[in-house]
Amino acid sequence: HYSGLEEAVYRNIQACKELAQTTRTAYGPNGMNKMVINHLEKLFVTNDAATILRELEVQHPAAKMLVMASHMQEQEVGDGTNFVLVFAGVLLELAEDLLRMGLSVSEASYIVIEGYEKACKKALEILPDLVCCSAKNLRDVEEVASLLHTSVMSKQYGNEQFLAKLIAQACVSILPDSGHFNVDNIRVCKIVGAGISASSVLHGMVFKKETEGDVTSVKDAKIAVYSCPFDGMITETKGTVLIKNAEELMNFSKGEENLMDLQVKAIADSGANVVVTGGKVADMALHYANKYNLMLVRLNSKWDLRRLCKTVGATALPRLTPPTLEEMGHCDSVYLSEVGDTQVVVFKHEKEDGAISTILIRGSTDNLMDDIERAVDDGVNTFKVLTRDKRLVPGGGATEIELAKQITSYGETCPGLDQYAIKKFAEAFEAIPRALAENSGVKANEVISKLYAVHQEGNKNVGFDIEAEAAAVKDMLEAGVLDTYLGKFWGIKLATNAAVTVLRVDQIIMAKPAGGPKPPSGKKDWDEDQND
């Protein structure tokens, strides 16, 4: 029988273990998919931990700590969220063994926390020595594609070659000279039909819209962007007009027509031949746009409007005034095209050094395309991480086994009780190759013993061979299975922080209204006069 405090600690650990177990079976290229139905009854079929956690409504406060740690990983690195969850879950599972060894929970927690923090510090010191190579040239599409394989492979095993090439083309084409890469500059447009191999990259932007007027294609486009409706000005106040005969009625509507004519003519005279508006398009305005050969595109989303302005170098005008040369955007061609049976408007740059690139994803179902989009997202984030730090470490569990080996040796040199916690921290690293092996249908213990044997001989880059039939190992550097240094660094740091925070909690206190009788509601109309 445990005391109340001990019970609370074990309950917290149990909740975190269950959450980590959910995503553990989705780890690696052979990970199983999860079917998640969120509170809006939308269906997600994915093995992406970030998406699973975002759509699950985790209620338990301790388990929320792990979710927050994986969100931090998503923001910091953009990939490796499952690593954080699996690693933090195993750290807590092994901490439970130490807590049950006989010391009081408060003493044991202190020893475990101290041991884990020491071991984490040591792991982050060892990590730079495990770097096996660095990215040489981030403007070389072939090299970048080979570096993105691993992150794309974990989501889209089998399509990684094709997708990594697409992502590399898109990223390299918009990498600025300063080297500051913005993830938002890679857009994704999903169109149902064909197959993954029909996906492509376009330099510029693609919108699932139709043009409003008769003009459907413009070369050497000069673009005027308006954030207001393409319509006549409406006065603030209402006015009443008394019309006595038919002639006055004709003159009244003619005045409005002439005003609209002048406005559209002024836009056409400024040199603009494409008009993009953020609001509705009036019939009369559309008539005059066709008369002056203006191409009209309507975008409902203000975000799309902003991104388009950034792509073509335009300024969004709040009123229908003719744009100056500085306010107009430029683009090599704007045209209406049909992809599958979907109409799309393409703003295309012929040169490859544009501000924004779009990856056009094709697929048979929406769920499949969503999953490809998540793989693209991970690939783009990996490229961003490489622009910050070009170092790479071997994947496939090689880094984890080497860390486990070295931290175990370090634990044996430490006096005091915290050496047990340090050794458990080292053991936790085994969870990564173990998860890879289990999800590939191979005996995990056999894989881990083989990995240890090879690493004892000094082969730091050897990891688990996913493609082999039996438990086999191979050199990850030669196989091209590489993880980013920063992804591992932040993953270890955030997982340890989350585990230590959960171990520091011994009570969960919910702030709720106290019990007792409710106050009388009283009459609602007490202040009204009774005689009314």
Short mmCIF file of C-alpha atoms in Angstrom, two decimals:
data_model
loop_
_atom_site.label_atom_id
_atom_site.label_comp_id
_atom_site.label_asym_id
_atom_site.label_seq_id
_atom_site.Cartn_x
_atom_site.Cartn_y
_atom_site.Cartn_z
CA HIS A 1 0.00 0.00 0.00
CA TYR A 2 1.34 3.40 -1.02
CA SER A 3 0.74 6.68 0.76
CA GLY A 4 -1.29 9.35 -1.05
CA LEU A 5 1.80 11.16 -2.31
CA GLU A 6 3.44 7.99 -3.65
CA GLU A 7 0.18 7.08 -5.37
CA ALA A 8 0.11 10.48 -7.10
CA VAL A 9 3.67 10.08 -8.42
CA TYR A 10 2.96 6.57 -9.78
CA ARG A 11 -0.30 7.77 -11.35
CA ASN A 12 1.51 10.60 -13.16
CA ILE A 13 4.14 8.19 -14.48
CA GLN A 14 1.43 5.75 -15.61
CA ALA A 15 -0.41 8.46 -17.59
CA CYS A 16 2.81 9.51 -19.36
CA LYS A 17 3.75 5.89 -20.14
CA GLU A 18 0.36 5.29 -21.78
CA LEU A 19 0.71 8.41 -23.94
CA ALA A 20 4.26 7.45 -25.01
CA GLN A 21 3.09 3.90 -25.81
CA THR A 22 0.46 5.34 -28.19
CA THR A 23 3.06 7.00 -30.40
CA ARG A 24 5.84 4.44 -29.90
CA THR A 25 4.27 2.00 -32.35
CA ALA A 26 4.21 4.81 -34.94
CA TYR A 27 7.99 5.39 -34.68
CA GLY A 28 10.21 5.02 -37.76
CA PRO A 29 9.53 4.20 -41.42
CA ASN A 30 7.74 0.94 -40.57
CA GLY A 31 5.64 2.58 -37.84
CA MET A 32 1.90 1.81 -37.80
CA ASN A 33 -0.64 4.48 -38.72
CA LYS A 34 -3.11 5.79 -36.17
CA MET A 35 -6.70 6.59 -37.01
CA VAL A 36 -7.55 9.68 -34.98
CA ILE A 37 -11.06 11.18 -34.91
CA ASN A 38 -10.95 14.63 -33.31
CA HIS A 39 -13.66 16.57 -31.46
CA LEU A 40 -15.08 17.83 -34.79
CA GLU A 41 -15.32 14.19 -36.00
CA LYS A 42 -12.66 14.79 -38.64
CA LEU A 43 -10.66 11.68 -39.51
CA PHE A 44 -6.86 11.64 -39.58
CA VAL A 45 -4.86 8.59 -40.71
CA THR A 46 -1.20 9.26 -39.90
CA ASN A 47 1.91 8.13 -38.03
CA ASP A 48 3.04 11.73 -37.42
CA ALA A 49 3.28 12.22 -33.65
CA ALA A 50 2.80 16.01 -33.86
CA THR A 51 -0.55 15.58 -35.65
CA ILE A 52 -1.70 12.77 -33.33
CA LEU A 53 -0.98 14.90 -30.25
CA ARG A 54 -2.53 18.03 -31.74
CA GLU A 55 -5.80 16.21 -32.42
CA LEU A 56 -5.90 14.18 -29.18
CA GLU A 57 -7.31 16.16 -26.28
CA VAL A 58 -4.94 15.06 -23.52
CA GLN A 59 -6.62 15.80 -20.17
CA HIS A 60 -4.12 14.47 -17.63
CA PRO A 61 -1.94 17.37 -16.37
CA ALA A 62 1.26 15.24 -16.15
CA ALA A 63 0.78 13.79 -19.65
CA LYS A 64 0.25 17.36 -20.89
CA MET A 65 3.87 18.06 -19.86
CA LEU A 66 5.06 15.54 -22.46
CA VAL A 67 2.72 17.04 -25.06
CA MET A 68 4.15 20.51 -24.34
CA ALA A 69 7.71 19.16 -24.69
CA SER A 70 6.90 17.65 -28.09
CA HIS A 71 5.23 20.93 -29.18
CA MET A 72 8.44 22.74 -28.22
CA GLN A 73 10.41 20.28 -30.38
CA GLU A 74 7.98 20.96 -33.25
CA GLN A 75 8.55 24.73 -32.92
CA GLU A 76 12.31 24.51 -32.42
CA VAL A 77 13.22 21.84 -35.00
CA GLY A 78 10.00 20.91 -36.81
CA ASP A 79 10.75 17.17 -36.64
CA GLY A 80 11.61 14.56 -33.99
CA THR A 81 8.43 14.99 -31.90
CA ASN A 82 8.00 11.22 -31.59
CA PHE A 83 11.60 10.87 -30.35
CA VAL A 84 10.81 13.29 -27.48
CA LEU A 85 7.68 11.37 -26.48
CA VAL A 86 9.20 7.89 -26.69
CA PHE A 87 12.38 8.92 -24.86
CA ALA A 88 10.56 10.83 -22.09
CA GLY A 89 8.11 7.93 -21.63
CA VAL A 90 10.95 5.41 -21.21
CA LEU A 91 12.81 7.71 -18.79
CA LEU A 92 9.70 7.77 -16.59
CA GLU A 93 9.16 4.02 -16.93
CA LEU A 94 12.73 3.34 -15.73
CA ALA A 95 12.39 5.97 -12.98
CA GLU A 96 9.43 3.98 -11.65
CA ASP A 97 11.71 0.93 -11.19
CA LEU A 98 14.15 3.07 -9.18
CA LEU A 99 11.35 4.55 -7.04
CA ARG A 100 10.17 1.05 -6.13
CA MET A 101 13.62 0.05 -4.86
CA GLY A 102 12.81 0.87 -1.26
CA LEU A 103 13.70 4.50 -0.58
CA SER A 104 10.93 6.95 0.25
CA VAL A 105 9.47 8.55 -2.86
CA SER A 106 10.74 12.06 -2.05
CA GLU A 107 14.33 10.81 -1.50
CA ALA A 108 14.27 8.53 -4.54
CA SER A 109 12.79 11.29 -6.77
CA TYR A 110 15.59 13.63 -5.74
CA ILE A 111 18.26 11.00 -6.57
CA VAL A 112 16.64 10.13 -9.92
CA ILE A 113 16.26 13.79 -10.90
CA GLU A 114 19.88 14.56 -10.02
CA GLY A 115 21.11 11.48 -11.92
CA TYR A 116 19.02 12.27 -14.99
CA GLU A 117 20.21 15.88 -15.11
CA LYS A 118 23.87 14.81 -14.81
CA ALA A 119 23.41 12.18 -17.52
CA CYS A 120 21.63 14.65 -19.84
CA LYS A 121 24.47 17.14 -19.45
CA LYS A 122 26.99 14.37 -20.24
CA ALA A 123 24.97 13.20 -23.28
CA LEU A 124 24.94 16.72 -24.74
CA GLU A 125 28.74 16.90 -24.19
CA ILE A 126 29.27 13.57 -26.00
CA LEU A 127 26.91 14.42 -28.91
CA PRO A 128 29.31 16.70 -30.90
CA ASP A 129 31.87 13.81 -30.99
CA LEU A 130 29.28 11.61 -32.74
CA VAL A 131 28.89 13.98 -35.73
CA CYS A 132 29.71 11.89 -38.80
CA CYS A 133 29.51 14.53 -41.56
CA SER A 134 28.28 18.03 -42.43
CA ALA A 135 26.29 19.47 -45.30
CA LYS A 136 28.75 21.01 -47.75
CA ASN A 137 26.66 22.97 -50.24
CA LEU A 138 23.00 23.79 -49.50
CA ARG A 139 22.52 25.12 -53.06
CA ASP A 140 23.17 21.70 -54.61
CA VAL A 141 19.79 19.99 -55.17
CA GLU A 142 21.23 16.44 -55.29
CA GLU A 143 23.11 16.83 -52.01
CA VAL A 144 20.16 18.47 -50.21
CA ALA A 145 17.81 15.72 -51.45
CA SER A 146 20.09 13.01 -50.01
CA LEU A 147 20.11 14.81 -46.62
CA LEU A 148 16.30 15.07 -46.52
CA HIS A 149 15.76 11.33 -47.20
CA THR A 150 15.65 10.27 -43.55
CA SER A 151 13.04 12.77 -42.35
CA VAL A 152 10.77 12.13 -45.37
CA MET A 153 11.26 8.35 -45.12
CA SER A 154 9.77 8.19 -41.63
CA LYS A 155 6.43 9.50 -43.01
CA GLN A 156 6.42 8.28 -46.63
CA TYR A 157 8.51 5.11 -46.80
CA GLY A 158 8.94 4.15 -50.46
CA ASN A 159 8.32 7.64 -51.89
CA GLU A 160 11.24 9.32 -50.12
CA GLN A 161 13.50 9.57 -53.21
CA PHE A 162 10.88 11.39 -55.27
CA LEU A 163 9.56 13.65 -52.48
CA ALA A 164 13.04 14.58 -51.17
CA LYS A 165 13.99 15.71 -54.70
CA LEU A 166 10.84 17.88 -54.96
CA ILE A 167 11.40 19.46 -51.54
CA ALA A 168 15.10 20.07 -52.32
CA GLN A 169 14.23 21.82 -55.60
CA ALA A 170 11.66 24.05 -53.88
CA CYS A 171 13.95 24.94 -50.93
CA VAL A 172 17.11 25.59 -52.97
CA SER A 173 15.24 27.81 -55.46
CA ILE A 174 14.17 30.28 -52.74
CA LEU A 175 17.18 30.14 -50.39
CA PRO A 176 18.19 33.82 -50.05
CA ASP A 177 21.84 34.95 -50.18
CA SER A 178 21.68 35.88 -46.49
CA GLY A 179 20.96 32.20 -45.68
CA HIS A 180 17.90 33.10 -43.52
CA PHE A 181 15.38 30.53 -44.74
CA ASN A 182 11.68 31.01 -43.96
CA VAL A 183 9.54 27.85 -43.86
CA ASP A 184 6.41 29.85 -44.83
CA ASN A 185 7.89 30.57 -48.25
CA ILE A 186 7.25 26.98 -49.35
CA ARG A 187 3.55 26.65 -50.08
CA VAL A 188 1.67 23.39 -50.64
CA CYS A 189 -1.32 23.04 -53.00
CA LYS A 190 -3.20 19.71 -52.88
CA ILE A 191 -5.26 18.57 -55.88
CA VAL A 192 -7.07 15.21 -55.90
CA GLY A 193 -6.32 12.91 -58.81
CA ALA A 194 -3.42 11.10 -60.56
CA GLY A 195 -0.77 9.76 -58.16
CA ILE A 196 2.13 10.95 -56.01
CA SER A 197 4.51 10.73 -58.98
CA ALA A 198 2.49 13.45 -60.77
CA SER A 199 3.42 16.00 -58.07
CA SER A 200 5.60 18.91 -59.17
CA VAL A 201 7.28 22.16 -58.10
CA LEU A 202 6.31 25.60 -59.41
CA HIS A 203 8.26 28.82 -58.81
CA GLY A 204 5.53 31.18 -57.75
CA MET A 205 2.07 30.58 -56.31
CA VAL A 206 -0.87 28.34 -57.22
CA PHE A 207 -4.44 29.06 -56.10
CA LYS A 208 -7.43 26.72 -56.41
CA LYS A 209 -9.56 29.48 -57.97
CA GLU A 210 -11.01 30.44 -61.32
CA THR A 211 -10.54 33.84 -62.98
CA GLU A 212 -13.54 36.15 -62.80
CA GLY A 213 -13.46 37.73 -66.28
CA ASP A 214 -12.86 36.64 -69.89
CA VAL A 215 -9.06 37.05 -69.85
CA THR A 216 -7.43 33.79 -68.69
CA SER A 217 -3.76 34.26 -69.54
CA VAL A 218 -1.30 37.17 -69.36
CA LYS A 219 2.42 37.17 -70.19
CA ASP A 220 4.77 39.68 -68.50
CA ALA A 221 2.07 40.50 -65.94
CA LYS A 222 1.90 43.81 -64.08
CA ILE A 223 -0.29 43.14 -61.08
CA ALA A 224 -2.47 45.56 -59.07
CA VAL A 225 -3.58 44.10 -55.71
CA TYR A 226 -6.61 45.50 -53.84
CA SER A 227 -7.70 44.43 -50.37
CA CYS A 228 -11.16 45.96 -50.97
CA PRO A 229 -14.04 44.70 -53.18
CA PHE A 230 -13.75 45.46 -56.91
CA ASP A 231 -16.86 47.63 -56.92
CA GLY A 232 -18.01 51.26 -56.97
CA MET A 233 -17.59 53.34 -53.85
CA ILE A 234 -20.53 53.18 -51.48
CA THR A 235 -21.19 56.29 -49.38
CA GLU A 236 -21.16 56.14 -45.60
CA THR A 237 -24.68 57.61 -45.28
CA LYS A 238 -27.85 56.69 -47.11
CA GLY A 239 -29.22 59.23 -49.56
CA THR A 240 -32.68 59.51 -51.13
CA VAL A 241 -32.95 60.54 -54.76
CA LEU A 242 -36.26 61.71 -56.20
CA ILE A 243 -36.56 60.69 -59.85
CA LYS A 244 -39.40 62.29 -61.84
CA ASN A 245 -39.08 60.75 -65.30
CA ALA A 246 -37.33 58.05 -67.35
CA GLU A 247 -34.61 60.40 -68.59
CA GLU A 248 -33.49 61.21 -65.04
CA LEU A 249 -33.37 57.47 -64.25
CA MET A 250 -31.17 56.85 -67.31
CA ASN A 251 -28.86 59.74 -66.40
CA PHE A 252 -28.60 58.52 -62.80
CA SER A 253 -27.42 55.00 -63.73
CA LYS A 254 -25.24 56.43 -66.51
CA GLY A 255 -23.41 58.60 -63.98
CA GLU A 256 -22.61 55.50 -61.92
CA GLU A 257 -21.49 53.64 -65.08
CA ASN A 258 -19.25 56.52 -66.18
CA LEU A 259 -17.64 56.68 -62.75
CA MET A 260 -16.90 52.94 -62.81
CA ASP A 261 -15.62 53.24 -66.40
CA LEU A 262 -13.22 56.00 -65.38
CA GLN A 263 -11.95 54.03 -62.36
CA VAL A 264 -11.23 50.83 -64.35
CA LYS A 265 -9.75 52.83 -67.27
CA ALA A 266 -7.39 54.63 -64.86
CA ILE A 267 -6.17 51.21 -63.55
CA ALA A 268 -5.65 49.94 -67.13
CA ASP A 269 -3.87 53.20 -68.14
CA SER A 270 -1.41 52.81 -65.24
CA GLY A 271 -0.01 49.76 -67.09
CA ALA A 272 -1.62 47.06 -64.93
CA ASN A 273 -3.00 44.05 -66.82
CA VAL A 274 -3.90 41.77 -63.87
CA VAL A 275 -6.12 42.81 -60.95
CA VAL A 276 -6.26 40.73 -57.74
CA THR A 277 -9.00 41.64 -55.29
CA GLY A 278 -9.74 40.51 -51.75
CA GLY A 279 -13.50 41.11 -51.93
CA LYS A 280 -16.47 40.57 -54.20
CA VAL A 281 -16.47 41.63 -57.86
CA ALA A 282 -19.46 43.70 -59.04
CA ASP A 283 -21.04 42.84 -62.39
CA MET A 284 -20.53 46.33 -63.73
CA ALA A 285 -16.87 46.39 -62.68
CA LEU A 286 -16.41 42.98 -64.34
CA HIS A 287 -17.92 44.34 -67.58
CA TYR A 288 -15.41 47.21 -67.71
CA ALA A 289 -12.51 44.94 -66.73
CA ASN A 290 -13.33 42.77 -69.78
CA LYS A 291 -13.66 45.90 -71.91
CA TYR A 292 -10.11 47.02 -71.01
CA ASN A 293 -8.64 43.46 -71.18
CA LEU A 294 -7.85 43.17 -67.46
CA MET A 295 -7.44 39.71 -65.95
CA LEU A 296 -9.41 39.48 -62.69
CA VAL A 297 -8.57 37.09 -59.84
CA ARG A 298 -10.45 37.01 -56.55
CA LEU A 299 -8.75 35.71 -53.36
CA ASN A 300 -10.92 35.42 -50.26
CA SER A 301 -8.10 34.80 -47.80
CA LYS A 302 -6.18 37.83 -46.57
CA TRP A 303 -3.21 35.52 -45.87
CA ASP A 304 -3.16 34.44 -49.52
CA LEU A 305 -3.34 38.10 -50.52
CA ARG A 306 -0.34 38.95 -48.31
CA ARG A 307 1.71 36.05 -49.60
CA LEU A 308 0.92 36.94 -53.18
CA CYS A 309 2.05 40.53 -52.53
CA LYS A 310 5.30 39.12 -51.16
CA THR A 311 5.75 36.83 -54.20
CA VAL A 312 5.16 39.47 -56.88
CA GLY A 313 6.47 42.48 -54.92
CA ALA A 314 3.16 44.38 -54.88
CA THR A 315 1.50 46.61 -52.29
CA ALA A 316 -2.14 45.84 -51.36
CA LEU A 317 -4.19 49.01 -51.89
CA PRO A 318 -7.23 49.67 -49.66
CA ARG A 319 -9.19 51.65 -52.33
CA LEU A 320 -9.74 51.35 -56.08
CA THR A 321 -7.09 53.92 -57.01
CA PRO A 322 -4.71 53.45 -59.97
CA PRO A 323 -1.45 51.90 -58.65
CA THR A 324 1.93 53.61 -59.06
CA LEU A 325 4.84 51.67 -60.57
CA GLU A 326 6.22 50.99 -57.07
CA GLU A 327 2.88 49.59 -55.87
CA MET A 328 2.46 47.24 -58.83
CA GLY A 329 3.78 43.67 -58.72
CA HIS A 330 5.55 41.86 -61.55
CA CYS A 331 5.39 38.27 -62.66
CA ASP A 332 6.48 36.44 -65.84
CA SER A 333 3.08 34.89 -66.49
CA VAL A 334 -0.34 34.54 -64.86
CA TYR A 335 -2.64 31.92 -66.36
CA LEU A 336 -5.65 29.75 -65.69
CA SER A 337 -4.85 26.06 -65.91
CA GLU A 338 -6.65 22.79 -65.29
CA VAL A 339 -5.04 20.15 -63.11
CA GLY A 340 -7.13 17.00 -63.11
CA ASP A 341 -10.60 18.53 -63.12
CA THR A 342 -9.63 21.41 -60.79
CA GLN A 343 -9.24 24.95 -62.11
CA VAL A 344 -6.12 26.70 -60.75
CA VAL A 345 -4.65 30.16 -61.27
CA VAL A 346 -0.85 30.11 -61.47
CA PHE A 347 1.41 33.12 -60.80
CA LYS A 348 4.66 31.88 -62.32
CA HIS A 349 8.25 33.17 -62.18
CA GLU A 350 10.52 31.81 -64.90
CA LYS A 351 13.66 32.64 -62.91
CA GLU A 352 14.31 30.35 -59.98
CA ASP A 353 15.25 32.99 -57.41
CA GLY A 354 11.67 33.97 -56.53
CA ALA A 355 10.44 34.68 -53.00
CA ILE A 356 7.96 31.78 -52.82
CA SER A 357 7.82 28.26 -54.26
CA THR A 358 4.78 25.96 -54.43
CA ILE A 359 4.78 22.18 -54.26
CA LEU A 360 1.78 20.83 -56.15
CA ILE A 361 0.76 17.54 -54.49
CA ARG A 362 -1.36 14.98 -56.36
CA GLY A 363 -2.90 11.92 -54.74
CA SER A 364 -5.92 9.65 -54.85
CA THR A 365 -7.48 10.69 -51.50
CA ASP A 366 -7.45 13.71 -49.22
CA ASN A 367 -6.03 11.64 -46.34
CA LEU A 368 -3.10 10.50 -48.47
CA MET A 369 -2.35 14.06 -49.60
CA ASP A 370 -2.54 15.33 -46.00
CA ASP A 371 0.06 12.73 -45.02
CA ILE A 372 2.32 13.73 -47.93
CA GLU A 373 1.93 17.37 -46.88
CA ARG A 374 3.16 16.45 -43.38
CA ALA A 375 6.17 14.66 -44.91
CA VAL A 376 6.89 17.78 -47.02
CA ASP A 377 6.57 19.90 -43.90
CA ASP A 378 9.15 17.77 -42.07
CA GLY A 379 11.51 17.90 -45.06
CA VAL A 380 11.27 21.70 -45.30
CA ASN A 381 11.88 22.05 -41.55
CA THR A 382 14.94 19.76 -41.81
CA PHE A 383 16.32 22.05 -44.54
CA LYS A 384 15.76 25.04 -42.25
CA VAL A 385 17.64 23.29 -39.43
CA LEU A 386 20.54 22.59 -41.83
CA THR A 387 20.76 26.31 -42.70
CA ARG A 388 21.29 26.95 -38.95
CA ASP A 389 23.66 24.04 -38.25
CA LYS A 390 25.05 21.80 -40.99
CA ARG A 391 26.20 18.97 -38.70
CA LEU A 392 24.65 15.50 -39.04
CA VAL A 393 24.71 12.41 -36.82
CA PRO A 394 24.06 8.78 -37.91
CA GLY A 395 20.41 7.64 -37.70
CA GLY A 396 18.88 4.17 -37.31
CA GLY A 397 19.64 4.02 -33.57
CA ALA A 398 23.45 4.36 -34.06
CA THR A 399 23.71 7.65 -32.13
CA GLU A 400 21.49 6.33 -29.32
CA ILE A 401 23.47 3.10 -28.81
CA GLU A 402 26.78 5.01 -28.78
CA LEU A 403 25.36 7.44 -26.19
CA ALA A 404 24.03 4.52 -24.12
CA LYS A 405 27.46 2.84 -24.19
CA GLN A 406 29.39 5.98 -23.18
CA ILE A 407 26.92 7.12 -20.48
CA THR A 408 26.93 3.63 -18.89
CA SER A 409 30.74 3.89 -18.61
CA TYR A 410 30.34 7.40 -17.13
CA GLY A 411 27.77 6.09 -14.59
CA GLU A 412 30.26 3.49 -13.33
CA THR A 413 32.75 6.25 -12.49
CA CYS A 414 30.19 8.19 -10.39
CA PRO A 415 30.09 7.52 -6.64
CA GLY A 416 26.79 7.79 -4.79
CA LEU A 417 23.29 6.59 -5.47
CA ASP A 418 22.72 8.74 -8.55
CA GLN A 419 24.87 6.31 -10.58
CA TYR A 420 21.80 4.03 -10.77
CA ALA A 421 19.79 6.84 -12.34
CA ILE A 422 22.62 7.62 -14.80
CA LYS A 423 22.73 3.98 -15.91
CA LYS A 424 18.94 3.95 -16.33
CA PHE A 425 19.23 7.11 -18.45
CA ALA A 426 21.70 5.24 -20.68
CA GLU A 427 19.32 2.28 -20.85
CA ALA A 428 16.50 4.60 -21.98
CA PHE A 429 18.39 5.31 -25.22
CA GLU A 430 17.90 1.66 -26.18
CA ALA A 431 14.18 2.41 -26.62
CA ILE A 432 14.82 4.05 -30.02
CA PRO A 433 16.49 1.10 -31.84
CA ARG A 434 14.10 -1.17 -29.92
CA ALA A 435 11.05 0.69 -31.31
CA LEU A 436 12.54 0.61 -34.84
CA ALA A 437 13.16 -3.14 -34.56
CA GLU A 438 9.73 -3.98 -33.07
CA ASN A 439 7.91 -1.94 -35.70
CA SER A 440 9.89 -3.77 -38.41
CA GLY A 441 8.88 -7.17 -36.98
CA VAL A 442 12.40 -8.11 -35.82
CA LYS A 443 13.53 -9.39 -32.38
CA ALA A 444 14.58 -6.22 -30.57
CA ASN A 445 16.95 -7.87 -28.05
CA GLU A 446 18.91 -9.49 -30.88
CA VAL A 447 19.28 -6.13 -32.69
CA ILE A 448 20.44 -4.32 -29.55
CA SER A 449 23.01 -6.98 -28.62
CA LYS A 450 24.40 -6.86 -32.20
CA LEU A 451 24.58 -3.05 -32.10
CA TYR A 452 26.43 -3.08 -28.75
CA ALA A 453 28.89 -5.69 -30.07
CA VAL A 454 29.71 -3.59 -33.16
CA HIS A 455 29.96 -0.33 -31.17
CA GLN A 456 32.36 -1.95 -28.68
CA GLU A 457 34.73 -2.43 -31.63
CA GLY A 458 34.62 1.35 -32.23
CA ASN A 459 32.19 1.51 -35.21
CA LYS A 460 30.20 4.56 -34.10
CA ASN A 461 28.13 4.90 -37.28
CA VAL A 462 26.54 1.45 -37.31
CA GLY A 463 22.76 1.31 -36.81
CA PHE A 464 19.78 -1.00 -37.39
CA ASP A 465 19.18 -2.06 -41.00
CA ILE A 466 15.43 -1.62 -41.54
CA GLU A 467 15.39 -3.24 -44.98
CA ALA A 468 17.00 -6.55 -43.95
CA GLU A 469 14.81 -9.61 -43.36
CA ALA A 470 16.39 -10.58 -40.03
CA ALA A 471 18.09 -8.63 -37.24
CA ALA A 472 20.92 -6.96 -39.19
CA VAL A 473 23.08 -3.85 -38.79
CA LYS A 474 24.86 -1.62 -41.31
CA ASP A 475 26.87 1.61 -41.58
CA MET A 476 24.38 4.49 -41.53
CA LEU A 477 26.78 7.01 -43.10
CA GLU A 478 27.19 4.78 -46.17
CA ALA A 479 23.43 4.07 -46.29
CA GLY A 480 22.70 7.83 -46.12
CA VAL A 481 20.47 7.53 -43.02
CA LEU A 482 21.35 10.76 -41.19
CA ASP A 483 19.66 12.85 -38.51
CA THR A 484 20.28 16.53 -37.87
CA TYR A 485 22.52 17.34 -34.91
CA LEU A 486 20.13 20.04 -33.65
CA GLY A 487 17.15 17.66 -33.83
CA LYS A 488 18.91 15.16 -31.52
CA PHE A 489 20.27 17.91 -29.25
CA TRP A 490 16.87 19.50 -28.60
CA GLY A 491 15.10 16.11 -28.47
CA ILE A 492 17.33 14.83 -25.62
CA LYS A 493 17.17 18.14 -23.77
CA LEU A 494 13.38 18.60 -23.98
CA ALA A 495 12.56 14.93 -23.19
CA THR A 496 14.78 15.01 -20.07
CA ASN A 497 13.25 18.33 -18.94
CA ALA A 498 9.73 16.93 -19.35
CA ALA A 499 10.55 13.70 -17.46
CA VAL A 500 12.24 15.59 -14.62
CA THR A 501 9.31 18.03 -14.35
CA VAL A 502 6.84 15.14 -14.03
CA LEU A 503 9.03 13.46 -11.35
CA ARG A 504 9.11 16.71 -9.36
CA VAL A 505 5.31 16.70 -9.04
CA ASP A 506 3.90 14.89 -6.01
CA GLN A 507 0.39 16.32 -5.95
CA ILE A 508 -2.08 17.55 -8.53
CA ILE A 509 -4.41 20.15 -7.03
CA MET A 510 -7.44 21.04 -9.13
CA ALA A 511 -8.84 24.51 -8.44
CA LYS A 512 -12.61 24.03 -8.43
CA PRO A 513 -15.44 25.81 -6.64
CA ALA A 514 -15.90 24.53 -3.07
CA GLY A 515 -18.95 22.41 -2.22
CA GLY A 516 -21.87 23.53 -0.06
CA PRO A 517 -25.39 24.76 -0.72
CA LYS A 518 -25.89 27.09 -3.67
CA PRO A 519 -27.01 30.66 -2.94
CA PRO A 520 -30.72 31.33 -3.57
CA SER A 521 -31.36 32.59 -7.08
CA GLY A 522 -34.03 35.08 -5.95
CA LYS A 523 -36.58 36.78 -8.16
CA LYS A 524 -35.31 38.06 -11.47
CA ASP A 525 -37.58 41.12 -11.62
CA TRP A 526 -37.09 42.34 -8.03
CA ASP A 527 -36.33 45.92 -9.06
CA GLU A 528 -39.43 46.41 -11.27
CA ASP A 529 -42.51 48.20 -10.01
CA GLN A 530 -45.23 45.74 -8.97
CA ASN A 531 -48.11 47.95 -10.22
CA ASP A 532 -47.00 47.94 -13.89
#
